[in-house]
Amino acid sequence: MEAQEQIKEMVRQKYSEIALQDKEGNEASCCGSGCCSTEVYNIMTDDYTNLKGYNPDADLGLGCGLPTQFARIKKGDVVIDLGSGAGNDCFIARSETGETGKVIGIDFTDAMIDKARANTEKLGYHNVEFRKGDIEKMPVTANIADVVVSNCVLNLVPNKVGVFKEIKRVLKPGGHFSISDIVLVGVLPEKIREAAEMYAGCVAGAIQKQAYMELIEINGFKNILIQKEKIITLPDDILGSYLTQSEIQQFRESDMGIYSITVYAEKAAEACCEPGCCS
């Protein structure tokens, strides 16, 4: 199995385990009793509870931002959520699209898809659906979405170029995305970069902030905007699983930073191809 497939399989297994727990179980999973910091995939999450459409059964305490809050979703929009998990962002997006819109969640973990579909049935939503698939090859046709959202998922994908190409393919001309993700400024310690758990926790798989923004630009997106940015601080008890005390101190004193950013960008509208086509 090639390296990229090994990473994807590791992530799939980890998030399958998460899907089978509730939010409280996930938040206490580092020692089973809440006596220490949460797992690295939980420490970045923002509070969704005040957003319209929030459903506690769909909130597993994951994510690193609130992309749906910034996504400029309108009534009747078609929205695609990448790495939809148990459906949290999809249900919030659905509160914005209303009955006339449509929300499609894409996830590659069977357990997450099952949980999201069960939540949808309980809520009685008929315009929210969940499809199993890789976000580097989405199971949707081209030019279908008004908006694409994603919350702390692209950093888990080795082929980030492929994801941005797919986002551009599925967006309608003039459509846009709002994505929350983890990026780096400076170089992570090697022990953290090599740790599988830190990859599943969205840190080791993150790339440099400048490179991330350049990926968006080289794929032809326009009006690129960082809507929100916050620094992520890894607690000592998590770092202690990978670094010695002296290495932790050196890490703290370095100029290396881990950031959550929410980025907005638009797919260019189609240009007129012949006289009169825009009238």
CSV table of C-alpha atoms in Angstrom, one decimal:
chain,number,residue,atom,x,y,z
A,1,MET,CA,0.0,0.0,0.0
A,2,GLU,CA,1.5,3.3,-1.0
A,3,ALA,CA,2.1,6.0,1.6
A,4,GLN,CA,-0.9,8.2,0.7
A,5,GLU,CA,-3.2,5.2,1.0
A,6,GLN,CA,-1.7,4.2,4.3
A,7,ILE,CA,-2.4,7.6,5.7
A,8,LYS,CA,-5.9,7.6,4.4
A,9,GLU,CA,-6.6,4.2,6.0
A,10,MET,CA,-5.2,5.3,9.3
A,11,VAL,CA,-7.4,8.4,9.3
A,12,ARG,CA,-10.4,6.2,8.3
A,13,GLN,CA,-9.8,3.9,11.2
A,14,LYS,CA,-9.4,6.7,13.7
A,15,TYR,CA,-12.5,8.5,12.6
A,16,SER,CA,-14.5,5.3,12.6
A,17,GLU,CA,-13.6,4.9,16.2
A,18,ILE,CA,-14.7,8.5,16.9
A,19,ALA,CA,-18.0,8.0,15.2
A,20,LEU,CA,-18.9,5.2,17.6
A,21,GLN,CA,-18.5,7.4,20.6
A,22,ASP,CA,-20.5,10.4,21.7
A,23,LYS,CA,-19.0,13.9,22.1
A,24,GLU,CA,-18.3,13.4,25.9
A,25,GLY,CA,-16.5,10.1,25.2
A,26,ASN,CA,-14.4,11.7,22.6
A,27,GLU,CA,-13.5,14.7,24.7
A,28,ALA,CA,-12.4,12.4,27.6
A,29,SER,CA,-10.7,9.8,25.4
A,30,CYS,CA,-7.1,10.6,26.2
A,31,CYS,CA,-7.4,9.0,29.6
A,32,GLY,CA,-11.0,8.0,29.8
A,33,SER,CA,-12.0,10.3,32.7
A,34,GLY,CA,-11.5,13.9,31.5
A,35,CYS,CA,-8.5,14.2,33.9
A,36,CYS,CA,-6.1,15.4,31.2
A,37,SER,CA,-6.3,17.5,28.0
A,38,THR,CA,-8.5,16.2,25.2
A,39,GLU,CA,-7.2,14.4,22.2
A,40,VAL,CA,-5.5,16.7,19.6
A,41,TYR,CA,-8.5,16.4,17.3
A,42,ASN,CA,-10.7,17.9,20.0
A,43,ILE,CA,-8.7,20.8,21.3
A,44,MET,CA,-9.3,23.0,18.2
A,45,THR,CA,-13.1,22.9,18.0
A,46,ASP,CA,-15.3,26.0,18.2
A,47,ASP,CA,-18.6,26.2,20.0
A,48,TYR,CA,-21.5,25.5,17.6
A,49,THR,CA,-24.3,25.5,20.2
A,50,ASN,CA,-25.6,29.0,19.4
A,51,LEU,CA,-25.8,28.5,15.6
A,52,LYS,CA,-29.2,28.0,14.1
A,53,GLY,CA,-29.7,24.4,13.0
A,54,TYR,CA,-27.3,23.0,15.6
A,55,ASN,CA,-28.0,19.4,16.6
A,56,PRO,CA,-26.2,17.9,19.6
A,57,ASP,CA,-26.4,14.4,18.2
A,58,ALA,CA,-24.3,15.4,15.2
A,59,ASP,CA,-21.7,17.3,17.2
A,60,LEU,CA,-18.7,15.0,17.9
A,61,GLY,CA,-16.5,17.8,19.2
A,62,LEU,CA,-14.4,17.8,16.0
A,63,GLY,CA,-13.5,20.7,13.7
A,64,CYS,CA,-11.3,23.8,14.0
A,65,GLY,CA,-13.7,26.5,13.0
A,66,LEU,CA,-17.2,27.5,12.1
A,67,PRO,CA,-17.1,27.6,8.2
A,68,THR,CA,-20.9,27.6,7.9
A,69,GLN,CA,-21.1,30.8,9.9
A,70,PHE,CA,-19.0,32.6,7.3
A,71,ALA,CA,-20.2,30.7,4.2
A,72,ARG,CA,-22.7,33.3,2.9
A,73,ILE,CA,-25.3,30.6,2.2
A,74,LYS,CA,-28.6,31.8,0.7
A,75,LYS,CA,-32.1,30.3,0.5
A,76,GLY,CA,-32.3,27.7,-2.2
A,77,ASP,CA,-28.5,27.1,-2.4
A,78,VAL,CA,-26.9,23.7,-3.1
A,79,VAL,CA,-24.2,23.2,-0.5
A,80,ILE,CA,-21.6,20.5,-0.4
A,81,ASP,CA,-19.8,19.7,2.9
A,82,LEU,CA,-16.5,17.9,2.6
A,83,GLY,CA,-15.8,15.4,5.4
A,84,SER,CA,-19.3,15.7,6.7
A,85,GLY,CA,-18.9,13.5,9.8
A,86,ALA,CA,-22.1,13.0,11.7
A,87,GLY,CA,-23.7,15.9,9.9
A,88,ASN,CA,-23.2,18.9,12.1
A,89,ASP,CA,-22.2,21.5,9.4
A,90,CYS,CA,-24.8,20.0,7.0
A,91,PHE,CA,-27.6,20.6,9.4
A,92,ILE,CA,-26.5,24.1,10.1
A,93,ALA,CA,-26.2,24.7,6.3
A,94,ARG,CA,-29.7,23.4,5.8
A,95,SER,CA,-31.0,26.0,8.2
A,96,GLU,CA,-29.6,28.6,5.8
A,97,THR,CA,-30.7,26.9,2.5
A,98,GLY,CA,-34.3,26.3,3.7
A,99,GLU,CA,-36.6,23.7,2.2
A,100,THR,CA,-35.8,24.9,-1.3
A,101,GLY,CA,-32.1,24.2,-1.1
A,102,LYS,CA,-30.1,21.0,-0.9
A,103,VAL,CA,-27.2,19.9,1.2
A,104,ILE,CA,-24.9,17.0,0.3
A,105,GLY,CA,-22.4,15.7,2.8
A,106,ILE,CA,-19.4,13.6,1.6
A,107,ASP,CA,-17.4,11.4,3.9
A,108,PHE,CA,-15.2,8.3,3.3
A,109,THR,CA,-16.0,6.6,6.7
A,110,ASP,CA,-18.9,4.1,6.8
A,111,ALA,CA,-19.5,4.7,10.5
A,112,MET,CA,-19.8,8.5,10.0
A,113,ILE,CA,-22.1,8.1,7.0
A,114,ASP,CA,-24.4,5.8,9.0
A,115,LYS,CA,-24.5,8.2,12.0
A,116,ALA,CA,-25.2,11.2,9.8
A,117,ARG,CA,-28.0,9.3,7.9
A,118,ALA,CA,-29.6,8.2,11.3
A,119,ASN,CA,-29.5,11.8,12.5
A,120,THR,CA,-31.1,13.0,9.2
A,121,GLU,CA,-33.9,10.5,9.6
A,122,LYS,CA,-34.5,11.6,13.2
A,123,LEU,CA,-34.7,15.3,12.1
A,124,GLY,CA,-37.0,14.4,9.2
A,125,TYR,CA,-35.0,16.3,6.6
A,126,HIS,CA,-35.7,15.5,3.0
A,127,ASN,CA,-33.2,17.8,1.4
A,128,VAL,CA,-30.0,16.6,3.2
A,129,GLU,CA,-28.2,13.5,2.0
A,130,PHE,CA,-24.9,11.9,2.7
A,131,ARG,CA,-22.7,10.1,0.1
A,132,LYS,CA,-19.7,7.9,0.7
A,133,GLY,CA,-16.6,9.0,-1.3
A,134,ASP,CA,-13.2,10.6,-1.3
A,135,ILE,CA,-13.2,14.4,-1.5
A,136,GLU,CA,-10.3,14.1,-4.1
A,137,LYS,CA,-12.9,12.4,-6.3
A,138,MET,CA,-16.3,13.6,-5.2
A,139,PRO,CA,-19.4,11.5,-6.1
A,140,VAL,CA,-21.2,14.5,-7.6
A,141,THR,CA,-21.5,16.0,-11.1
A,142,ALA,CA,-19.6,19.2,-12.2
A,143,ASN,CA,-21.0,22.7,-11.7
A,144,ILE,CA,-23.6,21.6,-9.1
A,145,ALA,CA,-22.8,23.5,-5.9
A,146,ASP,CA,-23.4,27.2,-5.0
A,147,VAL,CA,-21.3,26.7,-1.9
A,148,VAL,CA,-18.7,24.3,-0.6
A,149,VAL,CA,-17.8,24.1,3.1
A,150,SER,CA,-15.4,22.0,5.1
A,151,ASN,CA,-14.2,21.9,8.7
A,152,CYS,CA,-10.7,20.7,9.5
A,153,VAL,CA,-10.6,18.0,6.8
A,154,LEU,CA,-8.3,19.1,4.0
A,155,ASN,CA,-5.3,18.8,6.4
A,156,LEU,CA,-6.1,15.1,6.7
A,157,VAL,CA,-5.8,14.6,2.9
A,158,PRO,CA,-2.4,14.0,1.4
A,159,ASN,CA,-3.5,15.1,-2.0
A,160,LYS,CA,-4.6,18.6,-1.2
A,161,VAL,CA,-4.0,19.8,-4.8
A,162,GLY,CA,-6.6,17.2,-5.9
A,163,VAL,CA,-9.1,18.4,-3.4
A,164,PHE,CA,-8.9,22.0,-4.6
A,165,LYS,CA,-9.3,20.9,-8.2
A,166,GLU,CA,-12.4,19.0,-7.3
A,167,ILE,CA,-13.8,21.9,-5.4
A,168,LYS,CA,-13.4,24.0,-8.5
A,169,ARG,CA,-15.0,21.3,-10.6
A,170,VAL,CA,-18.2,20.9,-8.5
A,171,LEU,CA,-18.8,24.6,-7.9
A,172,LYS,CA,-21.0,26.5,-10.3
A,173,PRO,CA,-19.5,29.4,-12.1
A,174,GLY,CA,-19.5,32.2,-9.6
A,175,GLY,CA,-19.9,29.8,-6.7
A,176,HIS,CA,-17.7,30.0,-3.6
A,177,PHE,CA,-16.2,28.0,-0.7
A,178,SER,CA,-15.6,28.7,3.0
A,179,ILE,CA,-13.2,26.2,4.5
A,180,SER,CA,-11.8,26.0,8.1
A,181,ASP,CA,-8.4,24.2,8.2
A,182,ILE,CA,-5.1,23.9,10.1
A,183,VAL,CA,-2.0,25.5,8.7
A,184,LEU,CA,1.5,26.0,9.9
A,185,VAL,CA,4.0,28.9,10.1
A,186,GLY,CA,7.5,27.4,10.6
A,187,VAL,CA,8.5,23.8,10.8
A,188,LEU,CA,7.0,21.2,13.2
A,189,PRO,CA,9.4,19.1,15.3
A,190,GLU,CA,10.2,15.8,13.4
A,191,LYS,CA,8.8,13.6,16.1
A,192,ILE,CA,5.4,15.3,15.7
A,193,ARG,CA,5.5,15.2,11.9
A,194,GLU,CA,6.1,11.5,12.1
A,195,ALA,CA,3.4,10.7,14.6
A,196,ALA,CA,0.3,9.0,13.1
A,197,GLU,CA,-1.9,10.2,16.0
A,198,MET,CA,-0.9,13.8,15.3
A,199,TYR,CA,-1.8,13.3,11.6
A,200,ALA,CA,-5.3,12.0,12.5
A,201,GLY,CA,-5.5,15.0,14.8
A,202,CYS,CA,-5.0,17.4,11.9
A,203,VAL,CA,-1.6,18.8,12.9
A,204,ALA,CA,1.0,16.6,11.3
A,205,GLY,CA,-0.9,16.7,8.0
A,206,ALA,CA,-1.1,20.5,7.9
A,207,ILE,CA,1.0,22.5,5.4
A,208,GLN,CA,2.6,25.9,5.5
A,209,LYS,CA,0.0,28.8,5.5
A,210,GLN,CA,1.7,30.4,2.5
A,211,ALA,CA,1.7,27.2,0.5
A,212,TYR,CA,-2.0,26.6,1.4
A,213,MET,CA,-3.0,30.0,0.1
A,214,GLU,CA,-0.9,29.6,-3.0
A,215,LEU,CA,-2.7,26.3,-3.7
A,216,ILE,CA,-6.0,28.2,-3.8
A,217,GLU,CA,-4.6,30.9,-6.0
A,218,ILE,CA,-2.9,28.5,-8.6
A,219,ASN,CA,-6.2,26.6,-8.9
A,220,GLY,CA,-7.8,29.8,-10.3
A,221,PHE,CA,-9.9,30.9,-7.4
A,222,LYS,CA,-10.7,34.6,-7.0
A,223,ASN,CA,-11.4,37.1,-4.2
A,224,ILE,CA,-9.5,35.0,-1.7
A,225,LEU,CA,-10.1,36.1,1.9
A,226,ILE,CA,-9.1,34.8,5.3
A,227,GLN,CA,-12.3,35.2,7.3
A,228,LYS,CA,-11.0,34.1,10.7
A,229,GLU,CA,-7.7,33.1,12.1
A,230,LYS,CA,-6.7,31.8,15.6
A,231,ILE,CA,-3.6,30.3,17.0
A,232,ILE,CA,-3.8,26.7,18.3
A,233,THR,CA,-1.8,25.8,21.5
A,234,LEU,CA,-1.0,22.2,22.1
A,235,PRO,CA,-1.1,21.4,25.8
A,236,ASP,CA,2.1,20.0,27.4
A,237,ASP,CA,0.4,16.6,28.2
A,238,ILE,CA,-0.2,16.0,24.5
A,239,LEU,CA,3.2,17.2,23.5
A,240,GLY,CA,4.7,15.0,26.2
A,241,SER,CA,3.6,12.0,24.3
A,242,TYR,CA,6.1,12.9,21.6
A,243,LEU,CA,8.7,15.3,23.0
A,244,THR,CA,10.9,15.5,26.0
A,245,GLN,CA,10.6,18.4,28.5
A,246,SER,CA,13.5,20.2,26.9
A,247,GLU,CA,12.1,19.6,23.4
A,248,ILE,CA,8.7,21.0,24.6
A,249,GLN,CA,10.5,24.1,26.0
A,250,GLN,CA,12.4,24.6,22.7
A,251,PHE,CA,9.1,24.2,20.8
A,252,ARG,CA,7.5,26.8,23.0
A,253,GLU,CA,10.3,29.2,22.4
A,254,SER,CA,10.5,28.8,18.7
A,255,ASP,CA,8.7,31.0,16.1
A,256,MET,CA,6.7,27.9,14.9
A,257,GLY,CA,2.9,28.4,15.0
A,258,ILE,CA,-0.1,26.2,14.4
A,259,TYR,CA,-3.2,28.2,13.2
A,260,SER,CA,-6.8,27.6,12.4
A,261,ILE,CA,-7.9,29.6,9.4
A,262,THR,CA,-11.3,30.0,7.7
A,263,VAL,CA,-10.7,30.8,4.1
A,264,TYR,CA,-13.2,32.1,1.5
A,265,ALA,CA,-12.7,32.1,-2.3
A,266,GLU,CA,-14.8,32.2,-5.4
A,267,LYS,CA,-14.8,30.3,-8.7
A,268,ALA,CA,-14.7,32.7,-11.6
A,269,ALA,CA,-18.0,33.3,-13.4
A,270,GLU,CA,-18.0,32.1,-17.0
A,271,ALA,CA,-17.0,34.7,-19.6
A,272,CYS,CA,-19.2,35.4,-22.5
A,273,CYS,CA,-18.3,33.2,-25.5
A,274,GLU,CA,-20.2,35.0,-28.2
A,275,PRO,CA,-22.0,38.3,-28.8
A,276,GLY,CA,-25.4,38.5,-27.0
A,277,CYS,CA,-24.8,35.6,-24.7
A,278,CYS,CA,-24.9,37.7,-21.6
A,279,SER,CA,-27.9,39.8,-22.4
